[in-house]
């Protein structure tokens, strides 16, 4: 029987404003599935978002939420976590919000290993602001700012997170709903900066411009191009072509920011929290 997740959503803020067939709702539900799986209390979990189609999710979720400025969700979330380390802080961001406008905040959040679970809804475009190319728009893909195809090289946000110091890095897609929830749940478990790239379809700003067919066709594209990490590792280079790995891509142990700050407080002779 389908479990009811109504308790996690603000019925007074629904129906949502996303376009029909948008993948953002799938990722939002995967987050609450992960919250439920980990048994987190709604009163002890804060959802922080930036600006963009993805970041609207915080307004639909019945937690303590903060809808911040464009690109700035991670600094706000860092402040919340340092002020009250007992809270679970989940950040919802988009590809433009996270890797362009908030790019510096993203890499420094990773570097500091702040204990946050950051879920980047990657639809490969700026959806809300009019379909401009983002750092994850594939080379050659069309956008309103790249009508003949983008020439900018594409960020692999997972590699970026790993290189910058995140201690849990994973990717999933809107086709792999349960898998996405599991990746987020593992991210919640990690004491440090967790980054989950949630690939979602944007049939309006990205799909239409790039003739990707219906939302279902876009989901099938994800199904056909995603390769589970264990299989990916055995896949010869020449067979990787336009495919991409999903799953936990990187894990490491490192002191998280709050614990590091506790040590500073101790060295300075201050009181522990
Ligand atoms: Fe979703 Fe794209 Fe519509 Fe935004 S523009 S709500 S990302 S389909
Ligand atoms: Mg986007």
Short mmCIF file of N, CA, C and O in Angstrom, two decimals, residues 126-238:
data_model
loop_
_atom_site.label_atom_id
_atom_site.label_comp_id
_atom_site.label_asym_id
_atom_site.label_seq_id
_atom_site.Cartn_x
_atom_site.Cartn_y
_atom_site.Cartn_z
N UNK A 126 18.98 27.02 -16.13
CA UNK A 126 18.24 27.91 -15.23
C UNK A 126 16.78 27.84 -15.65
O UNK A 126 16.41 28.40 -16.69
N UNK A 127 15.96 27.14 -14.89
CA UNK A 127 14.56 26.97 -15.29
C UNK A 127 13.74 28.21 -15.02
O UNK A 127 13.18 28.82 -15.94
N UNK A 128 13.75 28.66 -13.77
CA UNK A 128 12.84 29.74 -13.37
C UNK A 128 13.14 31.07 -14.06
O UNK A 128 12.24 31.81 -14.41
N UNK A 129 14.42 31.35 -14.25
CA UNK A 129 14.77 32.69 -14.74
C UNK A 129 14.75 32.81 -16.26
O UNK A 129 15.11 33.84 -16.81
N UNK A 130 14.39 31.74 -16.96
CA UNK A 130 14.18 31.89 -18.41
C UNK A 130 15.00 30.99 -19.30
O UNK A 130 15.14 31.26 -20.50
N UNK A 131 15.57 29.94 -18.76
CA UNK A 131 16.23 28.94 -19.63
C UNK A 131 17.63 29.31 -20.06
O UNK A 131 18.10 28.89 -21.12
N UNK A 132 18.33 30.09 -19.21
CA UNK A 132 19.72 30.40 -19.54
C UNK A 132 20.62 29.18 -19.28
O UNK A 132 20.30 28.33 -18.46
N UNK A 133 21.76 29.14 -19.98
CA UNK A 133 22.70 28.02 -19.76
C UNK A 133 23.29 28.12 -18.36
O UNK A 133 23.61 29.21 -17.88
N UNK A 134 23.43 26.98 -17.71
CA UNK A 134 24.06 26.92 -16.38
C UNK A 134 25.38 26.17 -16.52
O UNK A 134 25.67 25.63 -17.59
N UNK A 135 26.16 26.09 -15.44
CA UNK A 135 27.44 25.36 -15.55
C UNK A 135 27.27 23.86 -15.81
O UNK A 135 28.25 23.18 -16.10
N UNK A 136 26.04 23.33 -15.68
CA UNK A 136 25.87 21.89 -15.98
C UNK A 136 25.16 21.67 -17.33
O UNK A 136 24.82 20.54 -17.66
N UNK A 137 24.91 22.74 -18.07
CA UNK A 137 24.33 22.56 -19.41
C UNK A 137 25.37 21.85 -20.28
O UNK A 137 26.52 22.30 -20.38
N UNK A 138 25.00 20.73 -20.88
CA UNK A 138 26.00 20.00 -21.69
C UNK A 138 26.51 20.83 -22.86
O UNK A 138 25.77 21.65 -23.43
N UNK A 139 27.76 20.61 -23.24
CA UNK A 139 28.31 21.29 -24.42
C UNK A 139 27.43 20.93 -25.62
O UNK A 139 27.08 19.77 -25.82
N UNK A 140 27.07 21.94 -26.37
CA UNK A 140 26.24 21.70 -27.56
C UNK A 140 24.75 21.83 -27.30
O UNK A 140 23.97 21.99 -28.23
N UNK A 141 24.33 21.78 -26.03
CA UNK A 141 22.90 21.89 -25.73
C UNK A 141 22.46 23.34 -25.87
O UNK A 141 23.24 24.28 -25.65
N UNK A 142 21.20 23.50 -26.24
CA UNK A 142 20.69 24.85 -26.47
C UNK A 142 20.06 25.43 -25.21
O UNK A 142 19.48 24.71 -24.40
N UNK A 143 20.19 26.74 -25.12
CA UNK A 143 19.59 27.49 -24.00
C UNK A 143 19.27 28.87 -24.55
O UNK A 143 19.72 29.21 -25.64
N UNK A 144 18.51 29.66 -23.80
CA UNK A 144 18.19 30.99 -24.34
C UNK A 144 19.45 31.84 -24.52
O UNK A 144 19.51 32.69 -25.39
N UNK A 145 20.45 31.58 -23.70
CA UNK A 145 21.72 32.32 -23.84
C UNK A 145 22.69 31.58 -24.78
O UNK A 145 23.81 32.05 -24.99
N UNK A 146 22.29 30.45 -25.29
CA UNK A 146 23.14 29.68 -26.20
C UNK A 146 22.25 29.07 -27.28
O UNK A 146 22.11 27.85 -27.37
N UNK A 147 21.64 29.92 -28.13
CA UNK A 147 20.66 29.39 -29.10
C UNK A 147 21.27 28.46 -30.14
O UNK A 147 20.56 27.68 -30.76
N UNK A 148 22.59 28.54 -30.32
CA UNK A 148 23.24 27.64 -31.30
C UNK A 148 24.03 26.54 -30.61
O UNK A 148 24.85 25.86 -31.23
N UNK A 149 23.80 26.39 -29.32
CA UNK A 149 24.50 25.34 -28.56
C UNK A 149 25.57 25.93 -27.67
O UNK A 149 26.32 26.82 -28.07
N UNK A 150 25.62 25.46 -26.44
CA UNK A 150 26.58 25.99 -25.47
C UNK A 150 28.00 25.53 -25.81
O UNK A 150 28.21 24.37 -26.17
N UNK A 151 28.94 26.45 -25.71
CA UNK A 151 30.35 26.09 -25.95
C UNK A 151 31.10 25.93 -24.63
O UNK A 151 32.26 25.49 -24.61
N UNK A 152 30.46 26.32 -23.52
CA UNK A 152 31.15 26.25 -22.22
C UNK A 152 31.31 24.80 -21.78
O UNK A 152 30.37 24.01 -21.87
N UNK A 153 32.47 24.48 -21.27
CA UNK A 153 32.66 23.13 -20.74
C UNK A 153 31.82 22.95 -19.48
O UNK A 153 31.55 23.91 -18.75
N UNK A 154 31.41 21.72 -19.24
CA UNK A 154 30.41 21.43 -18.21
C UNK A 154 31.05 21.01 -16.90
O UNK A 154 31.99 20.22 -16.89
N UNK A 155 30.52 21.54 -15.82
CA UNK A 155 30.94 21.08 -14.50
C UNK A 155 30.39 19.70 -14.23
O UNK A 155 29.19 19.46 -14.44
N UNK A 156 31.23 18.82 -13.69
CA UNK A 156 30.74 17.61 -13.04
C UNK A 156 30.68 17.98 -11.57
O UNK A 156 31.70 18.03 -10.87
N UNK A 157 29.47 18.28 -11.09
CA UNK A 157 29.33 18.83 -9.73
C UNK A 157 29.81 17.84 -8.67
O UNK A 157 30.29 18.25 -7.60
N UNK A 158 29.68 16.54 -8.96
CA UNK A 158 30.15 15.54 -7.98
C UNK A 158 31.66 15.57 -7.86
O UNK A 158 32.21 15.50 -6.76
N UNK A 159 32.34 15.66 -9.01
CA UNK A 159 33.81 15.73 -8.96
C UNK A 159 34.25 17.02 -8.27
O UNK A 159 35.24 17.05 -7.54
N UNK A 160 33.51 18.07 -8.53
CA UNK A 160 33.82 19.36 -7.90
C UNK A 160 33.70 19.25 -6.38
O UNK A 160 34.58 19.70 -5.64
N UNK A 161 32.61 18.63 -5.93
CA UNK A 161 32.39 18.47 -4.48
C UNK A 161 33.50 17.63 -3.85
O UNK A 161 34.04 17.97 -2.79
N UNK A 162 33.85 16.55 -4.53
CA UNK A 162 34.91 15.68 -4.01
C UNK A 162 36.23 16.43 -3.92
O UNK A 162 36.91 16.40 -2.89
N UNK A 163 36.57 17.13 -5.01
CA UNK A 163 37.85 17.85 -5.04
C UNK A 163 37.89 18.95 -3.99
O UNK A 163 38.95 19.26 -3.43
N UNK A 164 36.73 19.53 -3.69
CA UNK A 164 36.70 20.65 -2.73
C UNK A 164 36.66 20.17 -1.28
O UNK A 164 36.81 20.97 -0.37
N UNK A 165 36.42 18.87 -1.05
CA UNK A 165 36.52 18.38 0.33
C UNK A 165 35.26 17.79 0.93
O UNK A 165 35.24 17.46 2.12
N UNK A 166 34.20 17.63 0.15
CA UNK A 166 32.98 16.98 0.68
C UNK A 166 33.33 15.56 1.10
O UNK A 166 34.20 14.92 0.51
N UNK A 167 32.65 15.05 2.12
CA UNK A 167 33.00 13.72 2.63
C UNK A 167 31.97 12.65 2.25
O UNK A 167 32.15 11.48 2.57
N UNK A 168 30.91 13.05 1.57
CA UNK A 168 29.98 12.06 0.98
C UNK A 168 29.46 12.68 -0.31
O UNK A 168 28.94 13.80 -0.31
N UNK A 169 29.64 11.96 -1.41
CA UNK A 169 29.23 12.47 -2.71
C UNK A 169 28.47 11.37 -3.46
O UNK A 169 28.96 10.23 -3.56
N UNK A 170 27.27 11.68 -3.92
CA UNK A 170 26.47 10.68 -4.62
C UNK A 170 25.66 11.32 -5.73
O UNK A 170 25.46 12.55 -5.75
N UNK A 171 25.22 10.47 -6.64
CA UNK A 171 24.36 10.96 -7.73
C UNK A 171 23.22 9.96 -7.94
O UNK A 171 23.40 8.75 -7.79
N UNK A 172 22.06 10.50 -8.26
CA UNK A 172 20.95 9.64 -8.64
C UNK A 172 20.09 10.40 -9.65
O UNK A 172 20.42 11.53 -10.01
N UNK A 173 19.03 9.76 -10.10
CA UNK A 173 18.17 10.43 -11.09
C UNK A 173 16.70 10.28 -10.70
O UNK A 173 16.34 9.41 -9.90
N UNK A 174 15.90 11.09 -11.33
CA UNK A 174 14.45 11.04 -11.07
C UNK A 174 13.83 9.74 -11.55
O UNK A 174 12.72 9.40 -11.16
N UNK A 175 14.54 9.01 -12.42
CA UNK A 175 14.03 7.68 -12.83
C UNK A 175 14.21 6.68 -11.70
O UNK A 175 13.40 5.78 -11.53
N UNK A 176 15.31 6.86 -10.93
CA UNK A 176 15.67 5.89 -9.89
C UNK A 176 15.21 6.41 -8.52
O UNK A 176 16.04 6.73 -7.66
N UNK A 177 13.91 6.49 -8.34
CA UNK A 177 13.34 7.21 -7.19
C UNK A 177 13.81 6.63 -5.85
O UNK A 177 14.27 7.36 -4.97
N UNK A 178 13.69 5.32 -5.70
CA UNK A 178 14.06 4.71 -4.42
C UNK A 178 15.56 4.86 -4.16
O UNK A 178 16.00 5.13 -3.04
N UNK A 179 16.31 4.71 -5.23
CA UNK A 179 17.77 4.87 -5.14
C UNK A 179 18.12 6.29 -4.70
O UNK A 179 18.99 6.50 -3.84
N UNK A 180 17.40 7.26 -5.25
CA UNK A 180 17.66 8.65 -4.88
C UNK A 180 17.41 8.85 -3.37
O UNK A 180 18.21 9.47 -2.66
N UNK A 181 16.30 8.28 -2.88
CA UNK A 181 15.99 8.40 -1.45
C UNK A 181 17.09 7.75 -0.62
O UNK A 181 17.50 8.28 0.42
N UNK A 182 17.60 6.62 -1.09
CA UNK A 182 18.67 5.94 -0.35
C UNK A 182 19.95 6.76 -0.31
O UNK A 182 20.65 6.81 0.70
N UNK A 183 20.27 7.39 -1.45
CA UNK A 183 21.49 8.22 -1.49
C UNK A 183 21.37 9.40 -0.52
O UNK A 183 22.32 9.78 0.15
N UNK A 184 20.17 9.97 -0.45
CA UNK A 184 19.96 11.11 0.46
C UNK A 184 20.05 10.62 1.92
O UNK A 184 20.65 11.28 2.77
N UNK A 185 19.46 9.45 2.17
CA UNK A 185 19.51 8.89 3.53
C UNK A 185 20.97 8.64 3.96
O UNK A 185 21.35 8.95 5.09
N UNK A 186 21.78 8.13 3.05
CA UNK A 186 23.20 7.92 3.37
C UNK A 186 23.89 9.26 3.63
O UNK A 186 24.76 9.37 4.49
N UNK A 187 23.49 10.26 2.88
CA UNK A 187 24.06 11.60 3.08
C UNK A 187 23.70 12.14 4.46
O UNK A 187 24.52 12.77 5.13
N UNK A 188 22.48 11.89 4.89
CA UNK A 188 22.05 12.33 6.23
C UNK A 188 22.89 11.64 7.29
O UNK A 188 23.27 12.25 8.31
N UNK A 189 23.25 10.40 7.05
CA UNK A 189 24.06 9.63 8.01
C UNK A 189 25.47 10.19 8.19
O UNK A 189 26.08 10.03 9.24
N UNK A 190 25.99 10.79 7.14
CA UNK A 190 27.39 11.24 7.17
C UNK A 190 27.57 12.46 8.06
O UNK A 190 26.82 13.42 7.96
N UNK A 191 28.55 12.41 8.95
CA UNK A 191 28.88 13.59 9.78
C UNK A 191 29.84 14.47 9.00
O UNK A 191 31.05 14.34 9.14
N UNK A 192 29.33 15.33 8.20
CA UNK A 192 30.16 16.21 7.39
C UNK A 192 29.36 16.65 6.18
O UNK A 192 28.13 16.44 6.12
N UNK A 193 30.04 17.25 5.23
CA UNK A 193 29.35 17.81 4.06
C UNK A 193 28.98 16.69 3.09
O UNK A 193 29.84 16.00 2.54
N UNK A 194 27.68 16.50 2.90
CA UNK A 194 27.19 15.48 1.97
C UNK A 194 26.59 16.18 0.77
O UNK A 194 25.78 17.11 0.92
N UNK A 195 26.97 15.70 -0.39
CA UNK A 195 26.45 16.30 -1.63
C UNK A 195 25.79 15.22 -2.46
O UNK A 195 26.41 14.20 -2.77
N UNK A 196 24.53 15.43 -2.80
CA UNK A 196 23.81 14.48 -3.65
C UNK A 196 23.31 15.24 -4.87
O UNK A 196 22.55 16.20 -4.76
N UNK A 197 23.77 14.80 -6.03
CA UNK A 197 23.26 15.38 -7.28
C UNK A 197 22.03 14.58 -7.68
O UNK A 197 22.11 13.38 -7.96
N UNK A 198 20.89 15.26 -7.68
CA UNK A 198 19.63 14.62 -8.07
C UNK A 198 19.28 15.10 -9.48
O UNK A 198 18.85 16.24 -9.66
N UNK A 199 19.49 14.24 -10.45
CA UNK A 199 19.19 14.65 -11.84
C UNK A 199 17.68 14.63 -12.05
O UNK A 199 17.02 13.63 -11.78
N UNK A 200 17.15 15.74 -12.48
CA UNK A 200 15.71 15.87 -12.66
C UNK A 200 15.40 16.41 -14.06
O UNK A 200 16.19 17.19 -14.61
N UNK A 201 14.28 16.01 -14.60
CA UNK A 201 13.92 16.49 -15.93
C UNK A 201 13.20 17.84 -15.85
O UNK A 201 12.35 18.04 -14.99
N UNK A 202 13.60 18.73 -16.75
CA UNK A 202 12.90 20.01 -16.91
C UNK A 202 12.34 20.00 -18.33
O UNK A 202 13.04 20.37 -19.28
N UNK A 203 11.11 19.54 -18.49
CA UNK A 203 10.57 19.45 -19.85
C UNK A 203 10.34 20.80 -20.51
O UNK A 203 10.32 20.90 -21.73
N UNK A 204 10.22 21.86 -19.69
CA UNK A 204 9.87 23.17 -20.24
C UNK A 204 11.09 23.93 -20.76
O UNK A 204 11.22 24.17 -21.96
N UNK A 205 12.00 24.29 -19.86
CA UNK A 205 13.11 25.16 -20.28
C UNK A 205 14.22 24.38 -20.99
O UNK A 205 14.85 24.90 -21.90
N UNK A 206 14.47 23.14 -20.59
CA UNK A 206 15.56 22.38 -21.19
C UNK A 206 15.07 21.40 -22.25
O UNK A 206 15.56 21.37 -23.38
N UNK A 207 14.07 20.60 -21.87
CA UNK A 207 13.63 19.54 -22.77
C UNK A 207 13.06 20.06 -24.08
O UNK A 207 13.39 19.55 -25.15
N UNK A 208 12.23 21.08 -24.00
CA UNK A 208 11.59 21.59 -25.21
C UNK A 208 12.62 22.16 -26.17
O UNK A 208 12.61 21.89 -27.35
N UNK A 209 13.54 22.94 -25.60
CA UNK A 209 14.56 23.60 -26.44
C UNK A 209 15.49 22.59 -27.09
O UNK A 209 16.03 22.82 -28.16
N UNK A 210 15.68 21.46 -26.41
CA UNK A 210 16.62 20.46 -26.92
C UNK A 210 15.92 19.23 -27.50
O UNK A 210 16.55 18.20 -27.70
N UNK A 211 14.63 19.40 -27.78
CA UNK A 211 13.84 18.34 -28.44
C UNK A 211 14.03 16.98 -27.77
O UNK A 211 14.37 16.00 -28.42
N UNK A 212 13.83 16.99 -26.45
CA UNK A 212 14.04 15.74 -25.71
C UNK A 212 12.76 14.94 -25.52
O UNK A 212 12.74 13.93 -24.83
N UNK A 213 11.67 15.41 -26.14
CA UNK A 213 10.43 14.64 -26.07
C UNK A 213 9.66 14.92 -24.80
O UNK A 213 9.81 15.97 -24.16
N UNK A 214 8.84 13.97 -24.42
CA UNK A 214 7.96 14.12 -23.26
C UNK A 214 8.77 13.96 -21.97
O UNK A 214 9.91 13.48 -21.99
N UNK A 215 8.16 14.33 -20.83
CA UNK A 215 8.84 14.07 -19.55
C UNK A 215 9.21 12.59 -19.40
O UNK A 215 10.29 12.27 -18.90
N UNK A 216 8.32 11.71 -19.87
CA UNK A 216 8.62 10.27 -19.77
C UNK A 216 9.84 9.92 -20.63
O UNK A 216 10.69 9.11 -20.23
N UNK A 217 9.95 10.55 -21.81
CA UNK A 217 11.13 10.31 -22.66
C UNK A 217 12.40 10.77 -21.95
O UNK A 217 13.46 10.13 -22.06
N UNK A 218 12.29 11.89 -21.23
CA UNK A 218 13.48 12.40 -20.52
C UNK A 218 13.89 11.44 -19.40
O UNK A 218 15.07 11.22 -19.15
N UNK A 219 12.88 10.86 -18.74
CA UNK A 219 13.18 9.87 -17.69
C UNK A 219 13.81 8.62 -18.29
O UNK A 219 14.75 8.05 -17.73
N UNK A 220 13.31 8.23 -19.46
CA UNK A 220 13.89 7.05 -20.12
C UNK A 220 15.34 7.32 -20.52
O UNK A 220 16.19 6.43 -20.48
N UNK A 221 15.61 8.55 -20.92
CA UNK A 221 17.00 8.92 -21.26
C UNK A 221 17.89 8.70 -20.03
O UNK A 221 18.99 8.15 -20.14
N UNK A 222 17.40 9.11 -18.88
CA UNK A 222 18.19 8.91 -17.64
C UNK A 222 18.39 7.42 -17.39
O UNK A 222 19.50 6.98 -17.07
N UNK A 223 17.31 6.65 -17.54
CA UNK A 223 17.41 5.19 -17.33
C UNK A 223 18.46 4.59 -18.25
O UNK A 223 19.27 3.75 -17.83
N UNK A 224 18.49 5.05 -19.50
CA UNK A 224 19.36 4.42 -20.50
C UNK A 224 20.81 4.89 -20.41
O UNK A 224 21.69 4.27 -21.01
N UNK A 225 21.06 5.98 -19.73
CA UNK A 225 22.42 6.52 -19.69
C UNK A 225 23.09 6.40 -18.32
O UNK A 225 24.30 6.56 -18.22
N UNK A 226 22.30 6.13 -17.30
CA UNK A 226 22.88 5.99 -15.95
C UNK A 226 23.42 4.57 -15.76
O UNK A 226 22.81 3.61 -16.21
N UNK A 227 24.55 4.47 -15.11
CA UNK A 227 25.16 3.16 -14.82
C UNK A 227 25.50 3.13 -13.33
O UNK A 227 26.14 4.05 -12.81
N UNK A 228 25.04 2.07 -12.66
CA UNK A 228 25.35 1.94 -11.23
C UNK A 228 26.87 1.91 -11.02
O UNK A 228 27.60 1.30 -11.80
N UNK A 229 27.31 2.54 -9.95
CA UNK A 229 28.75 2.74 -9.72
C UNK A 229 29.57 1.44 -9.84
O UNK A 229 30.64 1.44 -10.47
N UNK A 230 29.07 0.35 -9.27
CA UNK A 230 29.85 -0.89 -9.31
C UNK A 230 30.07 -1.35 -10.76
O UNK A 230 31.16 -1.79 -11.12
N UNK A 231 29.02 -1.20 -11.59
CA UNK A 231 29.14 -1.58 -13.01
C UNK A 231 30.01 -0.57 -13.76
O UNK A 231 30.78 -0.92 -14.65
N UNK A 232 29.87 0.69 -13.39
CA UNK A 232 30.65 1.76 -14.02
C UNK A 232 32.15 1.51 -13.85
O UNK A 232 32.94 1.69 -14.79
N UNK A 233 32.54 1.07 -12.67
CA UNK A 233 33.96 0.85 -12.39
C UNK A 233 34.55 -0.24 -13.28
O UNK A 233 35.75 -0.26 -13.52
N UNK A 234 33.69 -1.15 -13.75
CA UNK A 234 34.19 -2.25 -14.61
C UNK A 234 34.03 -1.92 -16.09
O UNK A 234 34.43 -2.70 -16.95
N UNK A 235 33.38 -0.79 -16.37
CA UNK A 235 33.07 -0.44 -17.76
C UNK A 235 34.32 0.13 -18.45
O UNK A 235 34.91 1.09 -17.96
N UNK A 236 34.75 -0.46 -19.58
CA UNK A 236 35.92 0.08 -20.27
C UNK A 236 35.65 1.52 -20.73
O UNK A 236 34.51 1.87 -21.05
N UNK A 237 36.70 2.31 -20.75
CA UNK A 237 36.61 3.74 -21.09
C UNK A 237 35.80 3.97 -22.39
O UNK A 237 34.95 4.84 -22.43
N UNK A 238 36.07 3.15 -23.41
CA UNK A 238 35.42 3.38 -24.71
C UNK A 238 33.91 3.12 -24.66
O UNK A 238 33.16 3.56 -25.53
#
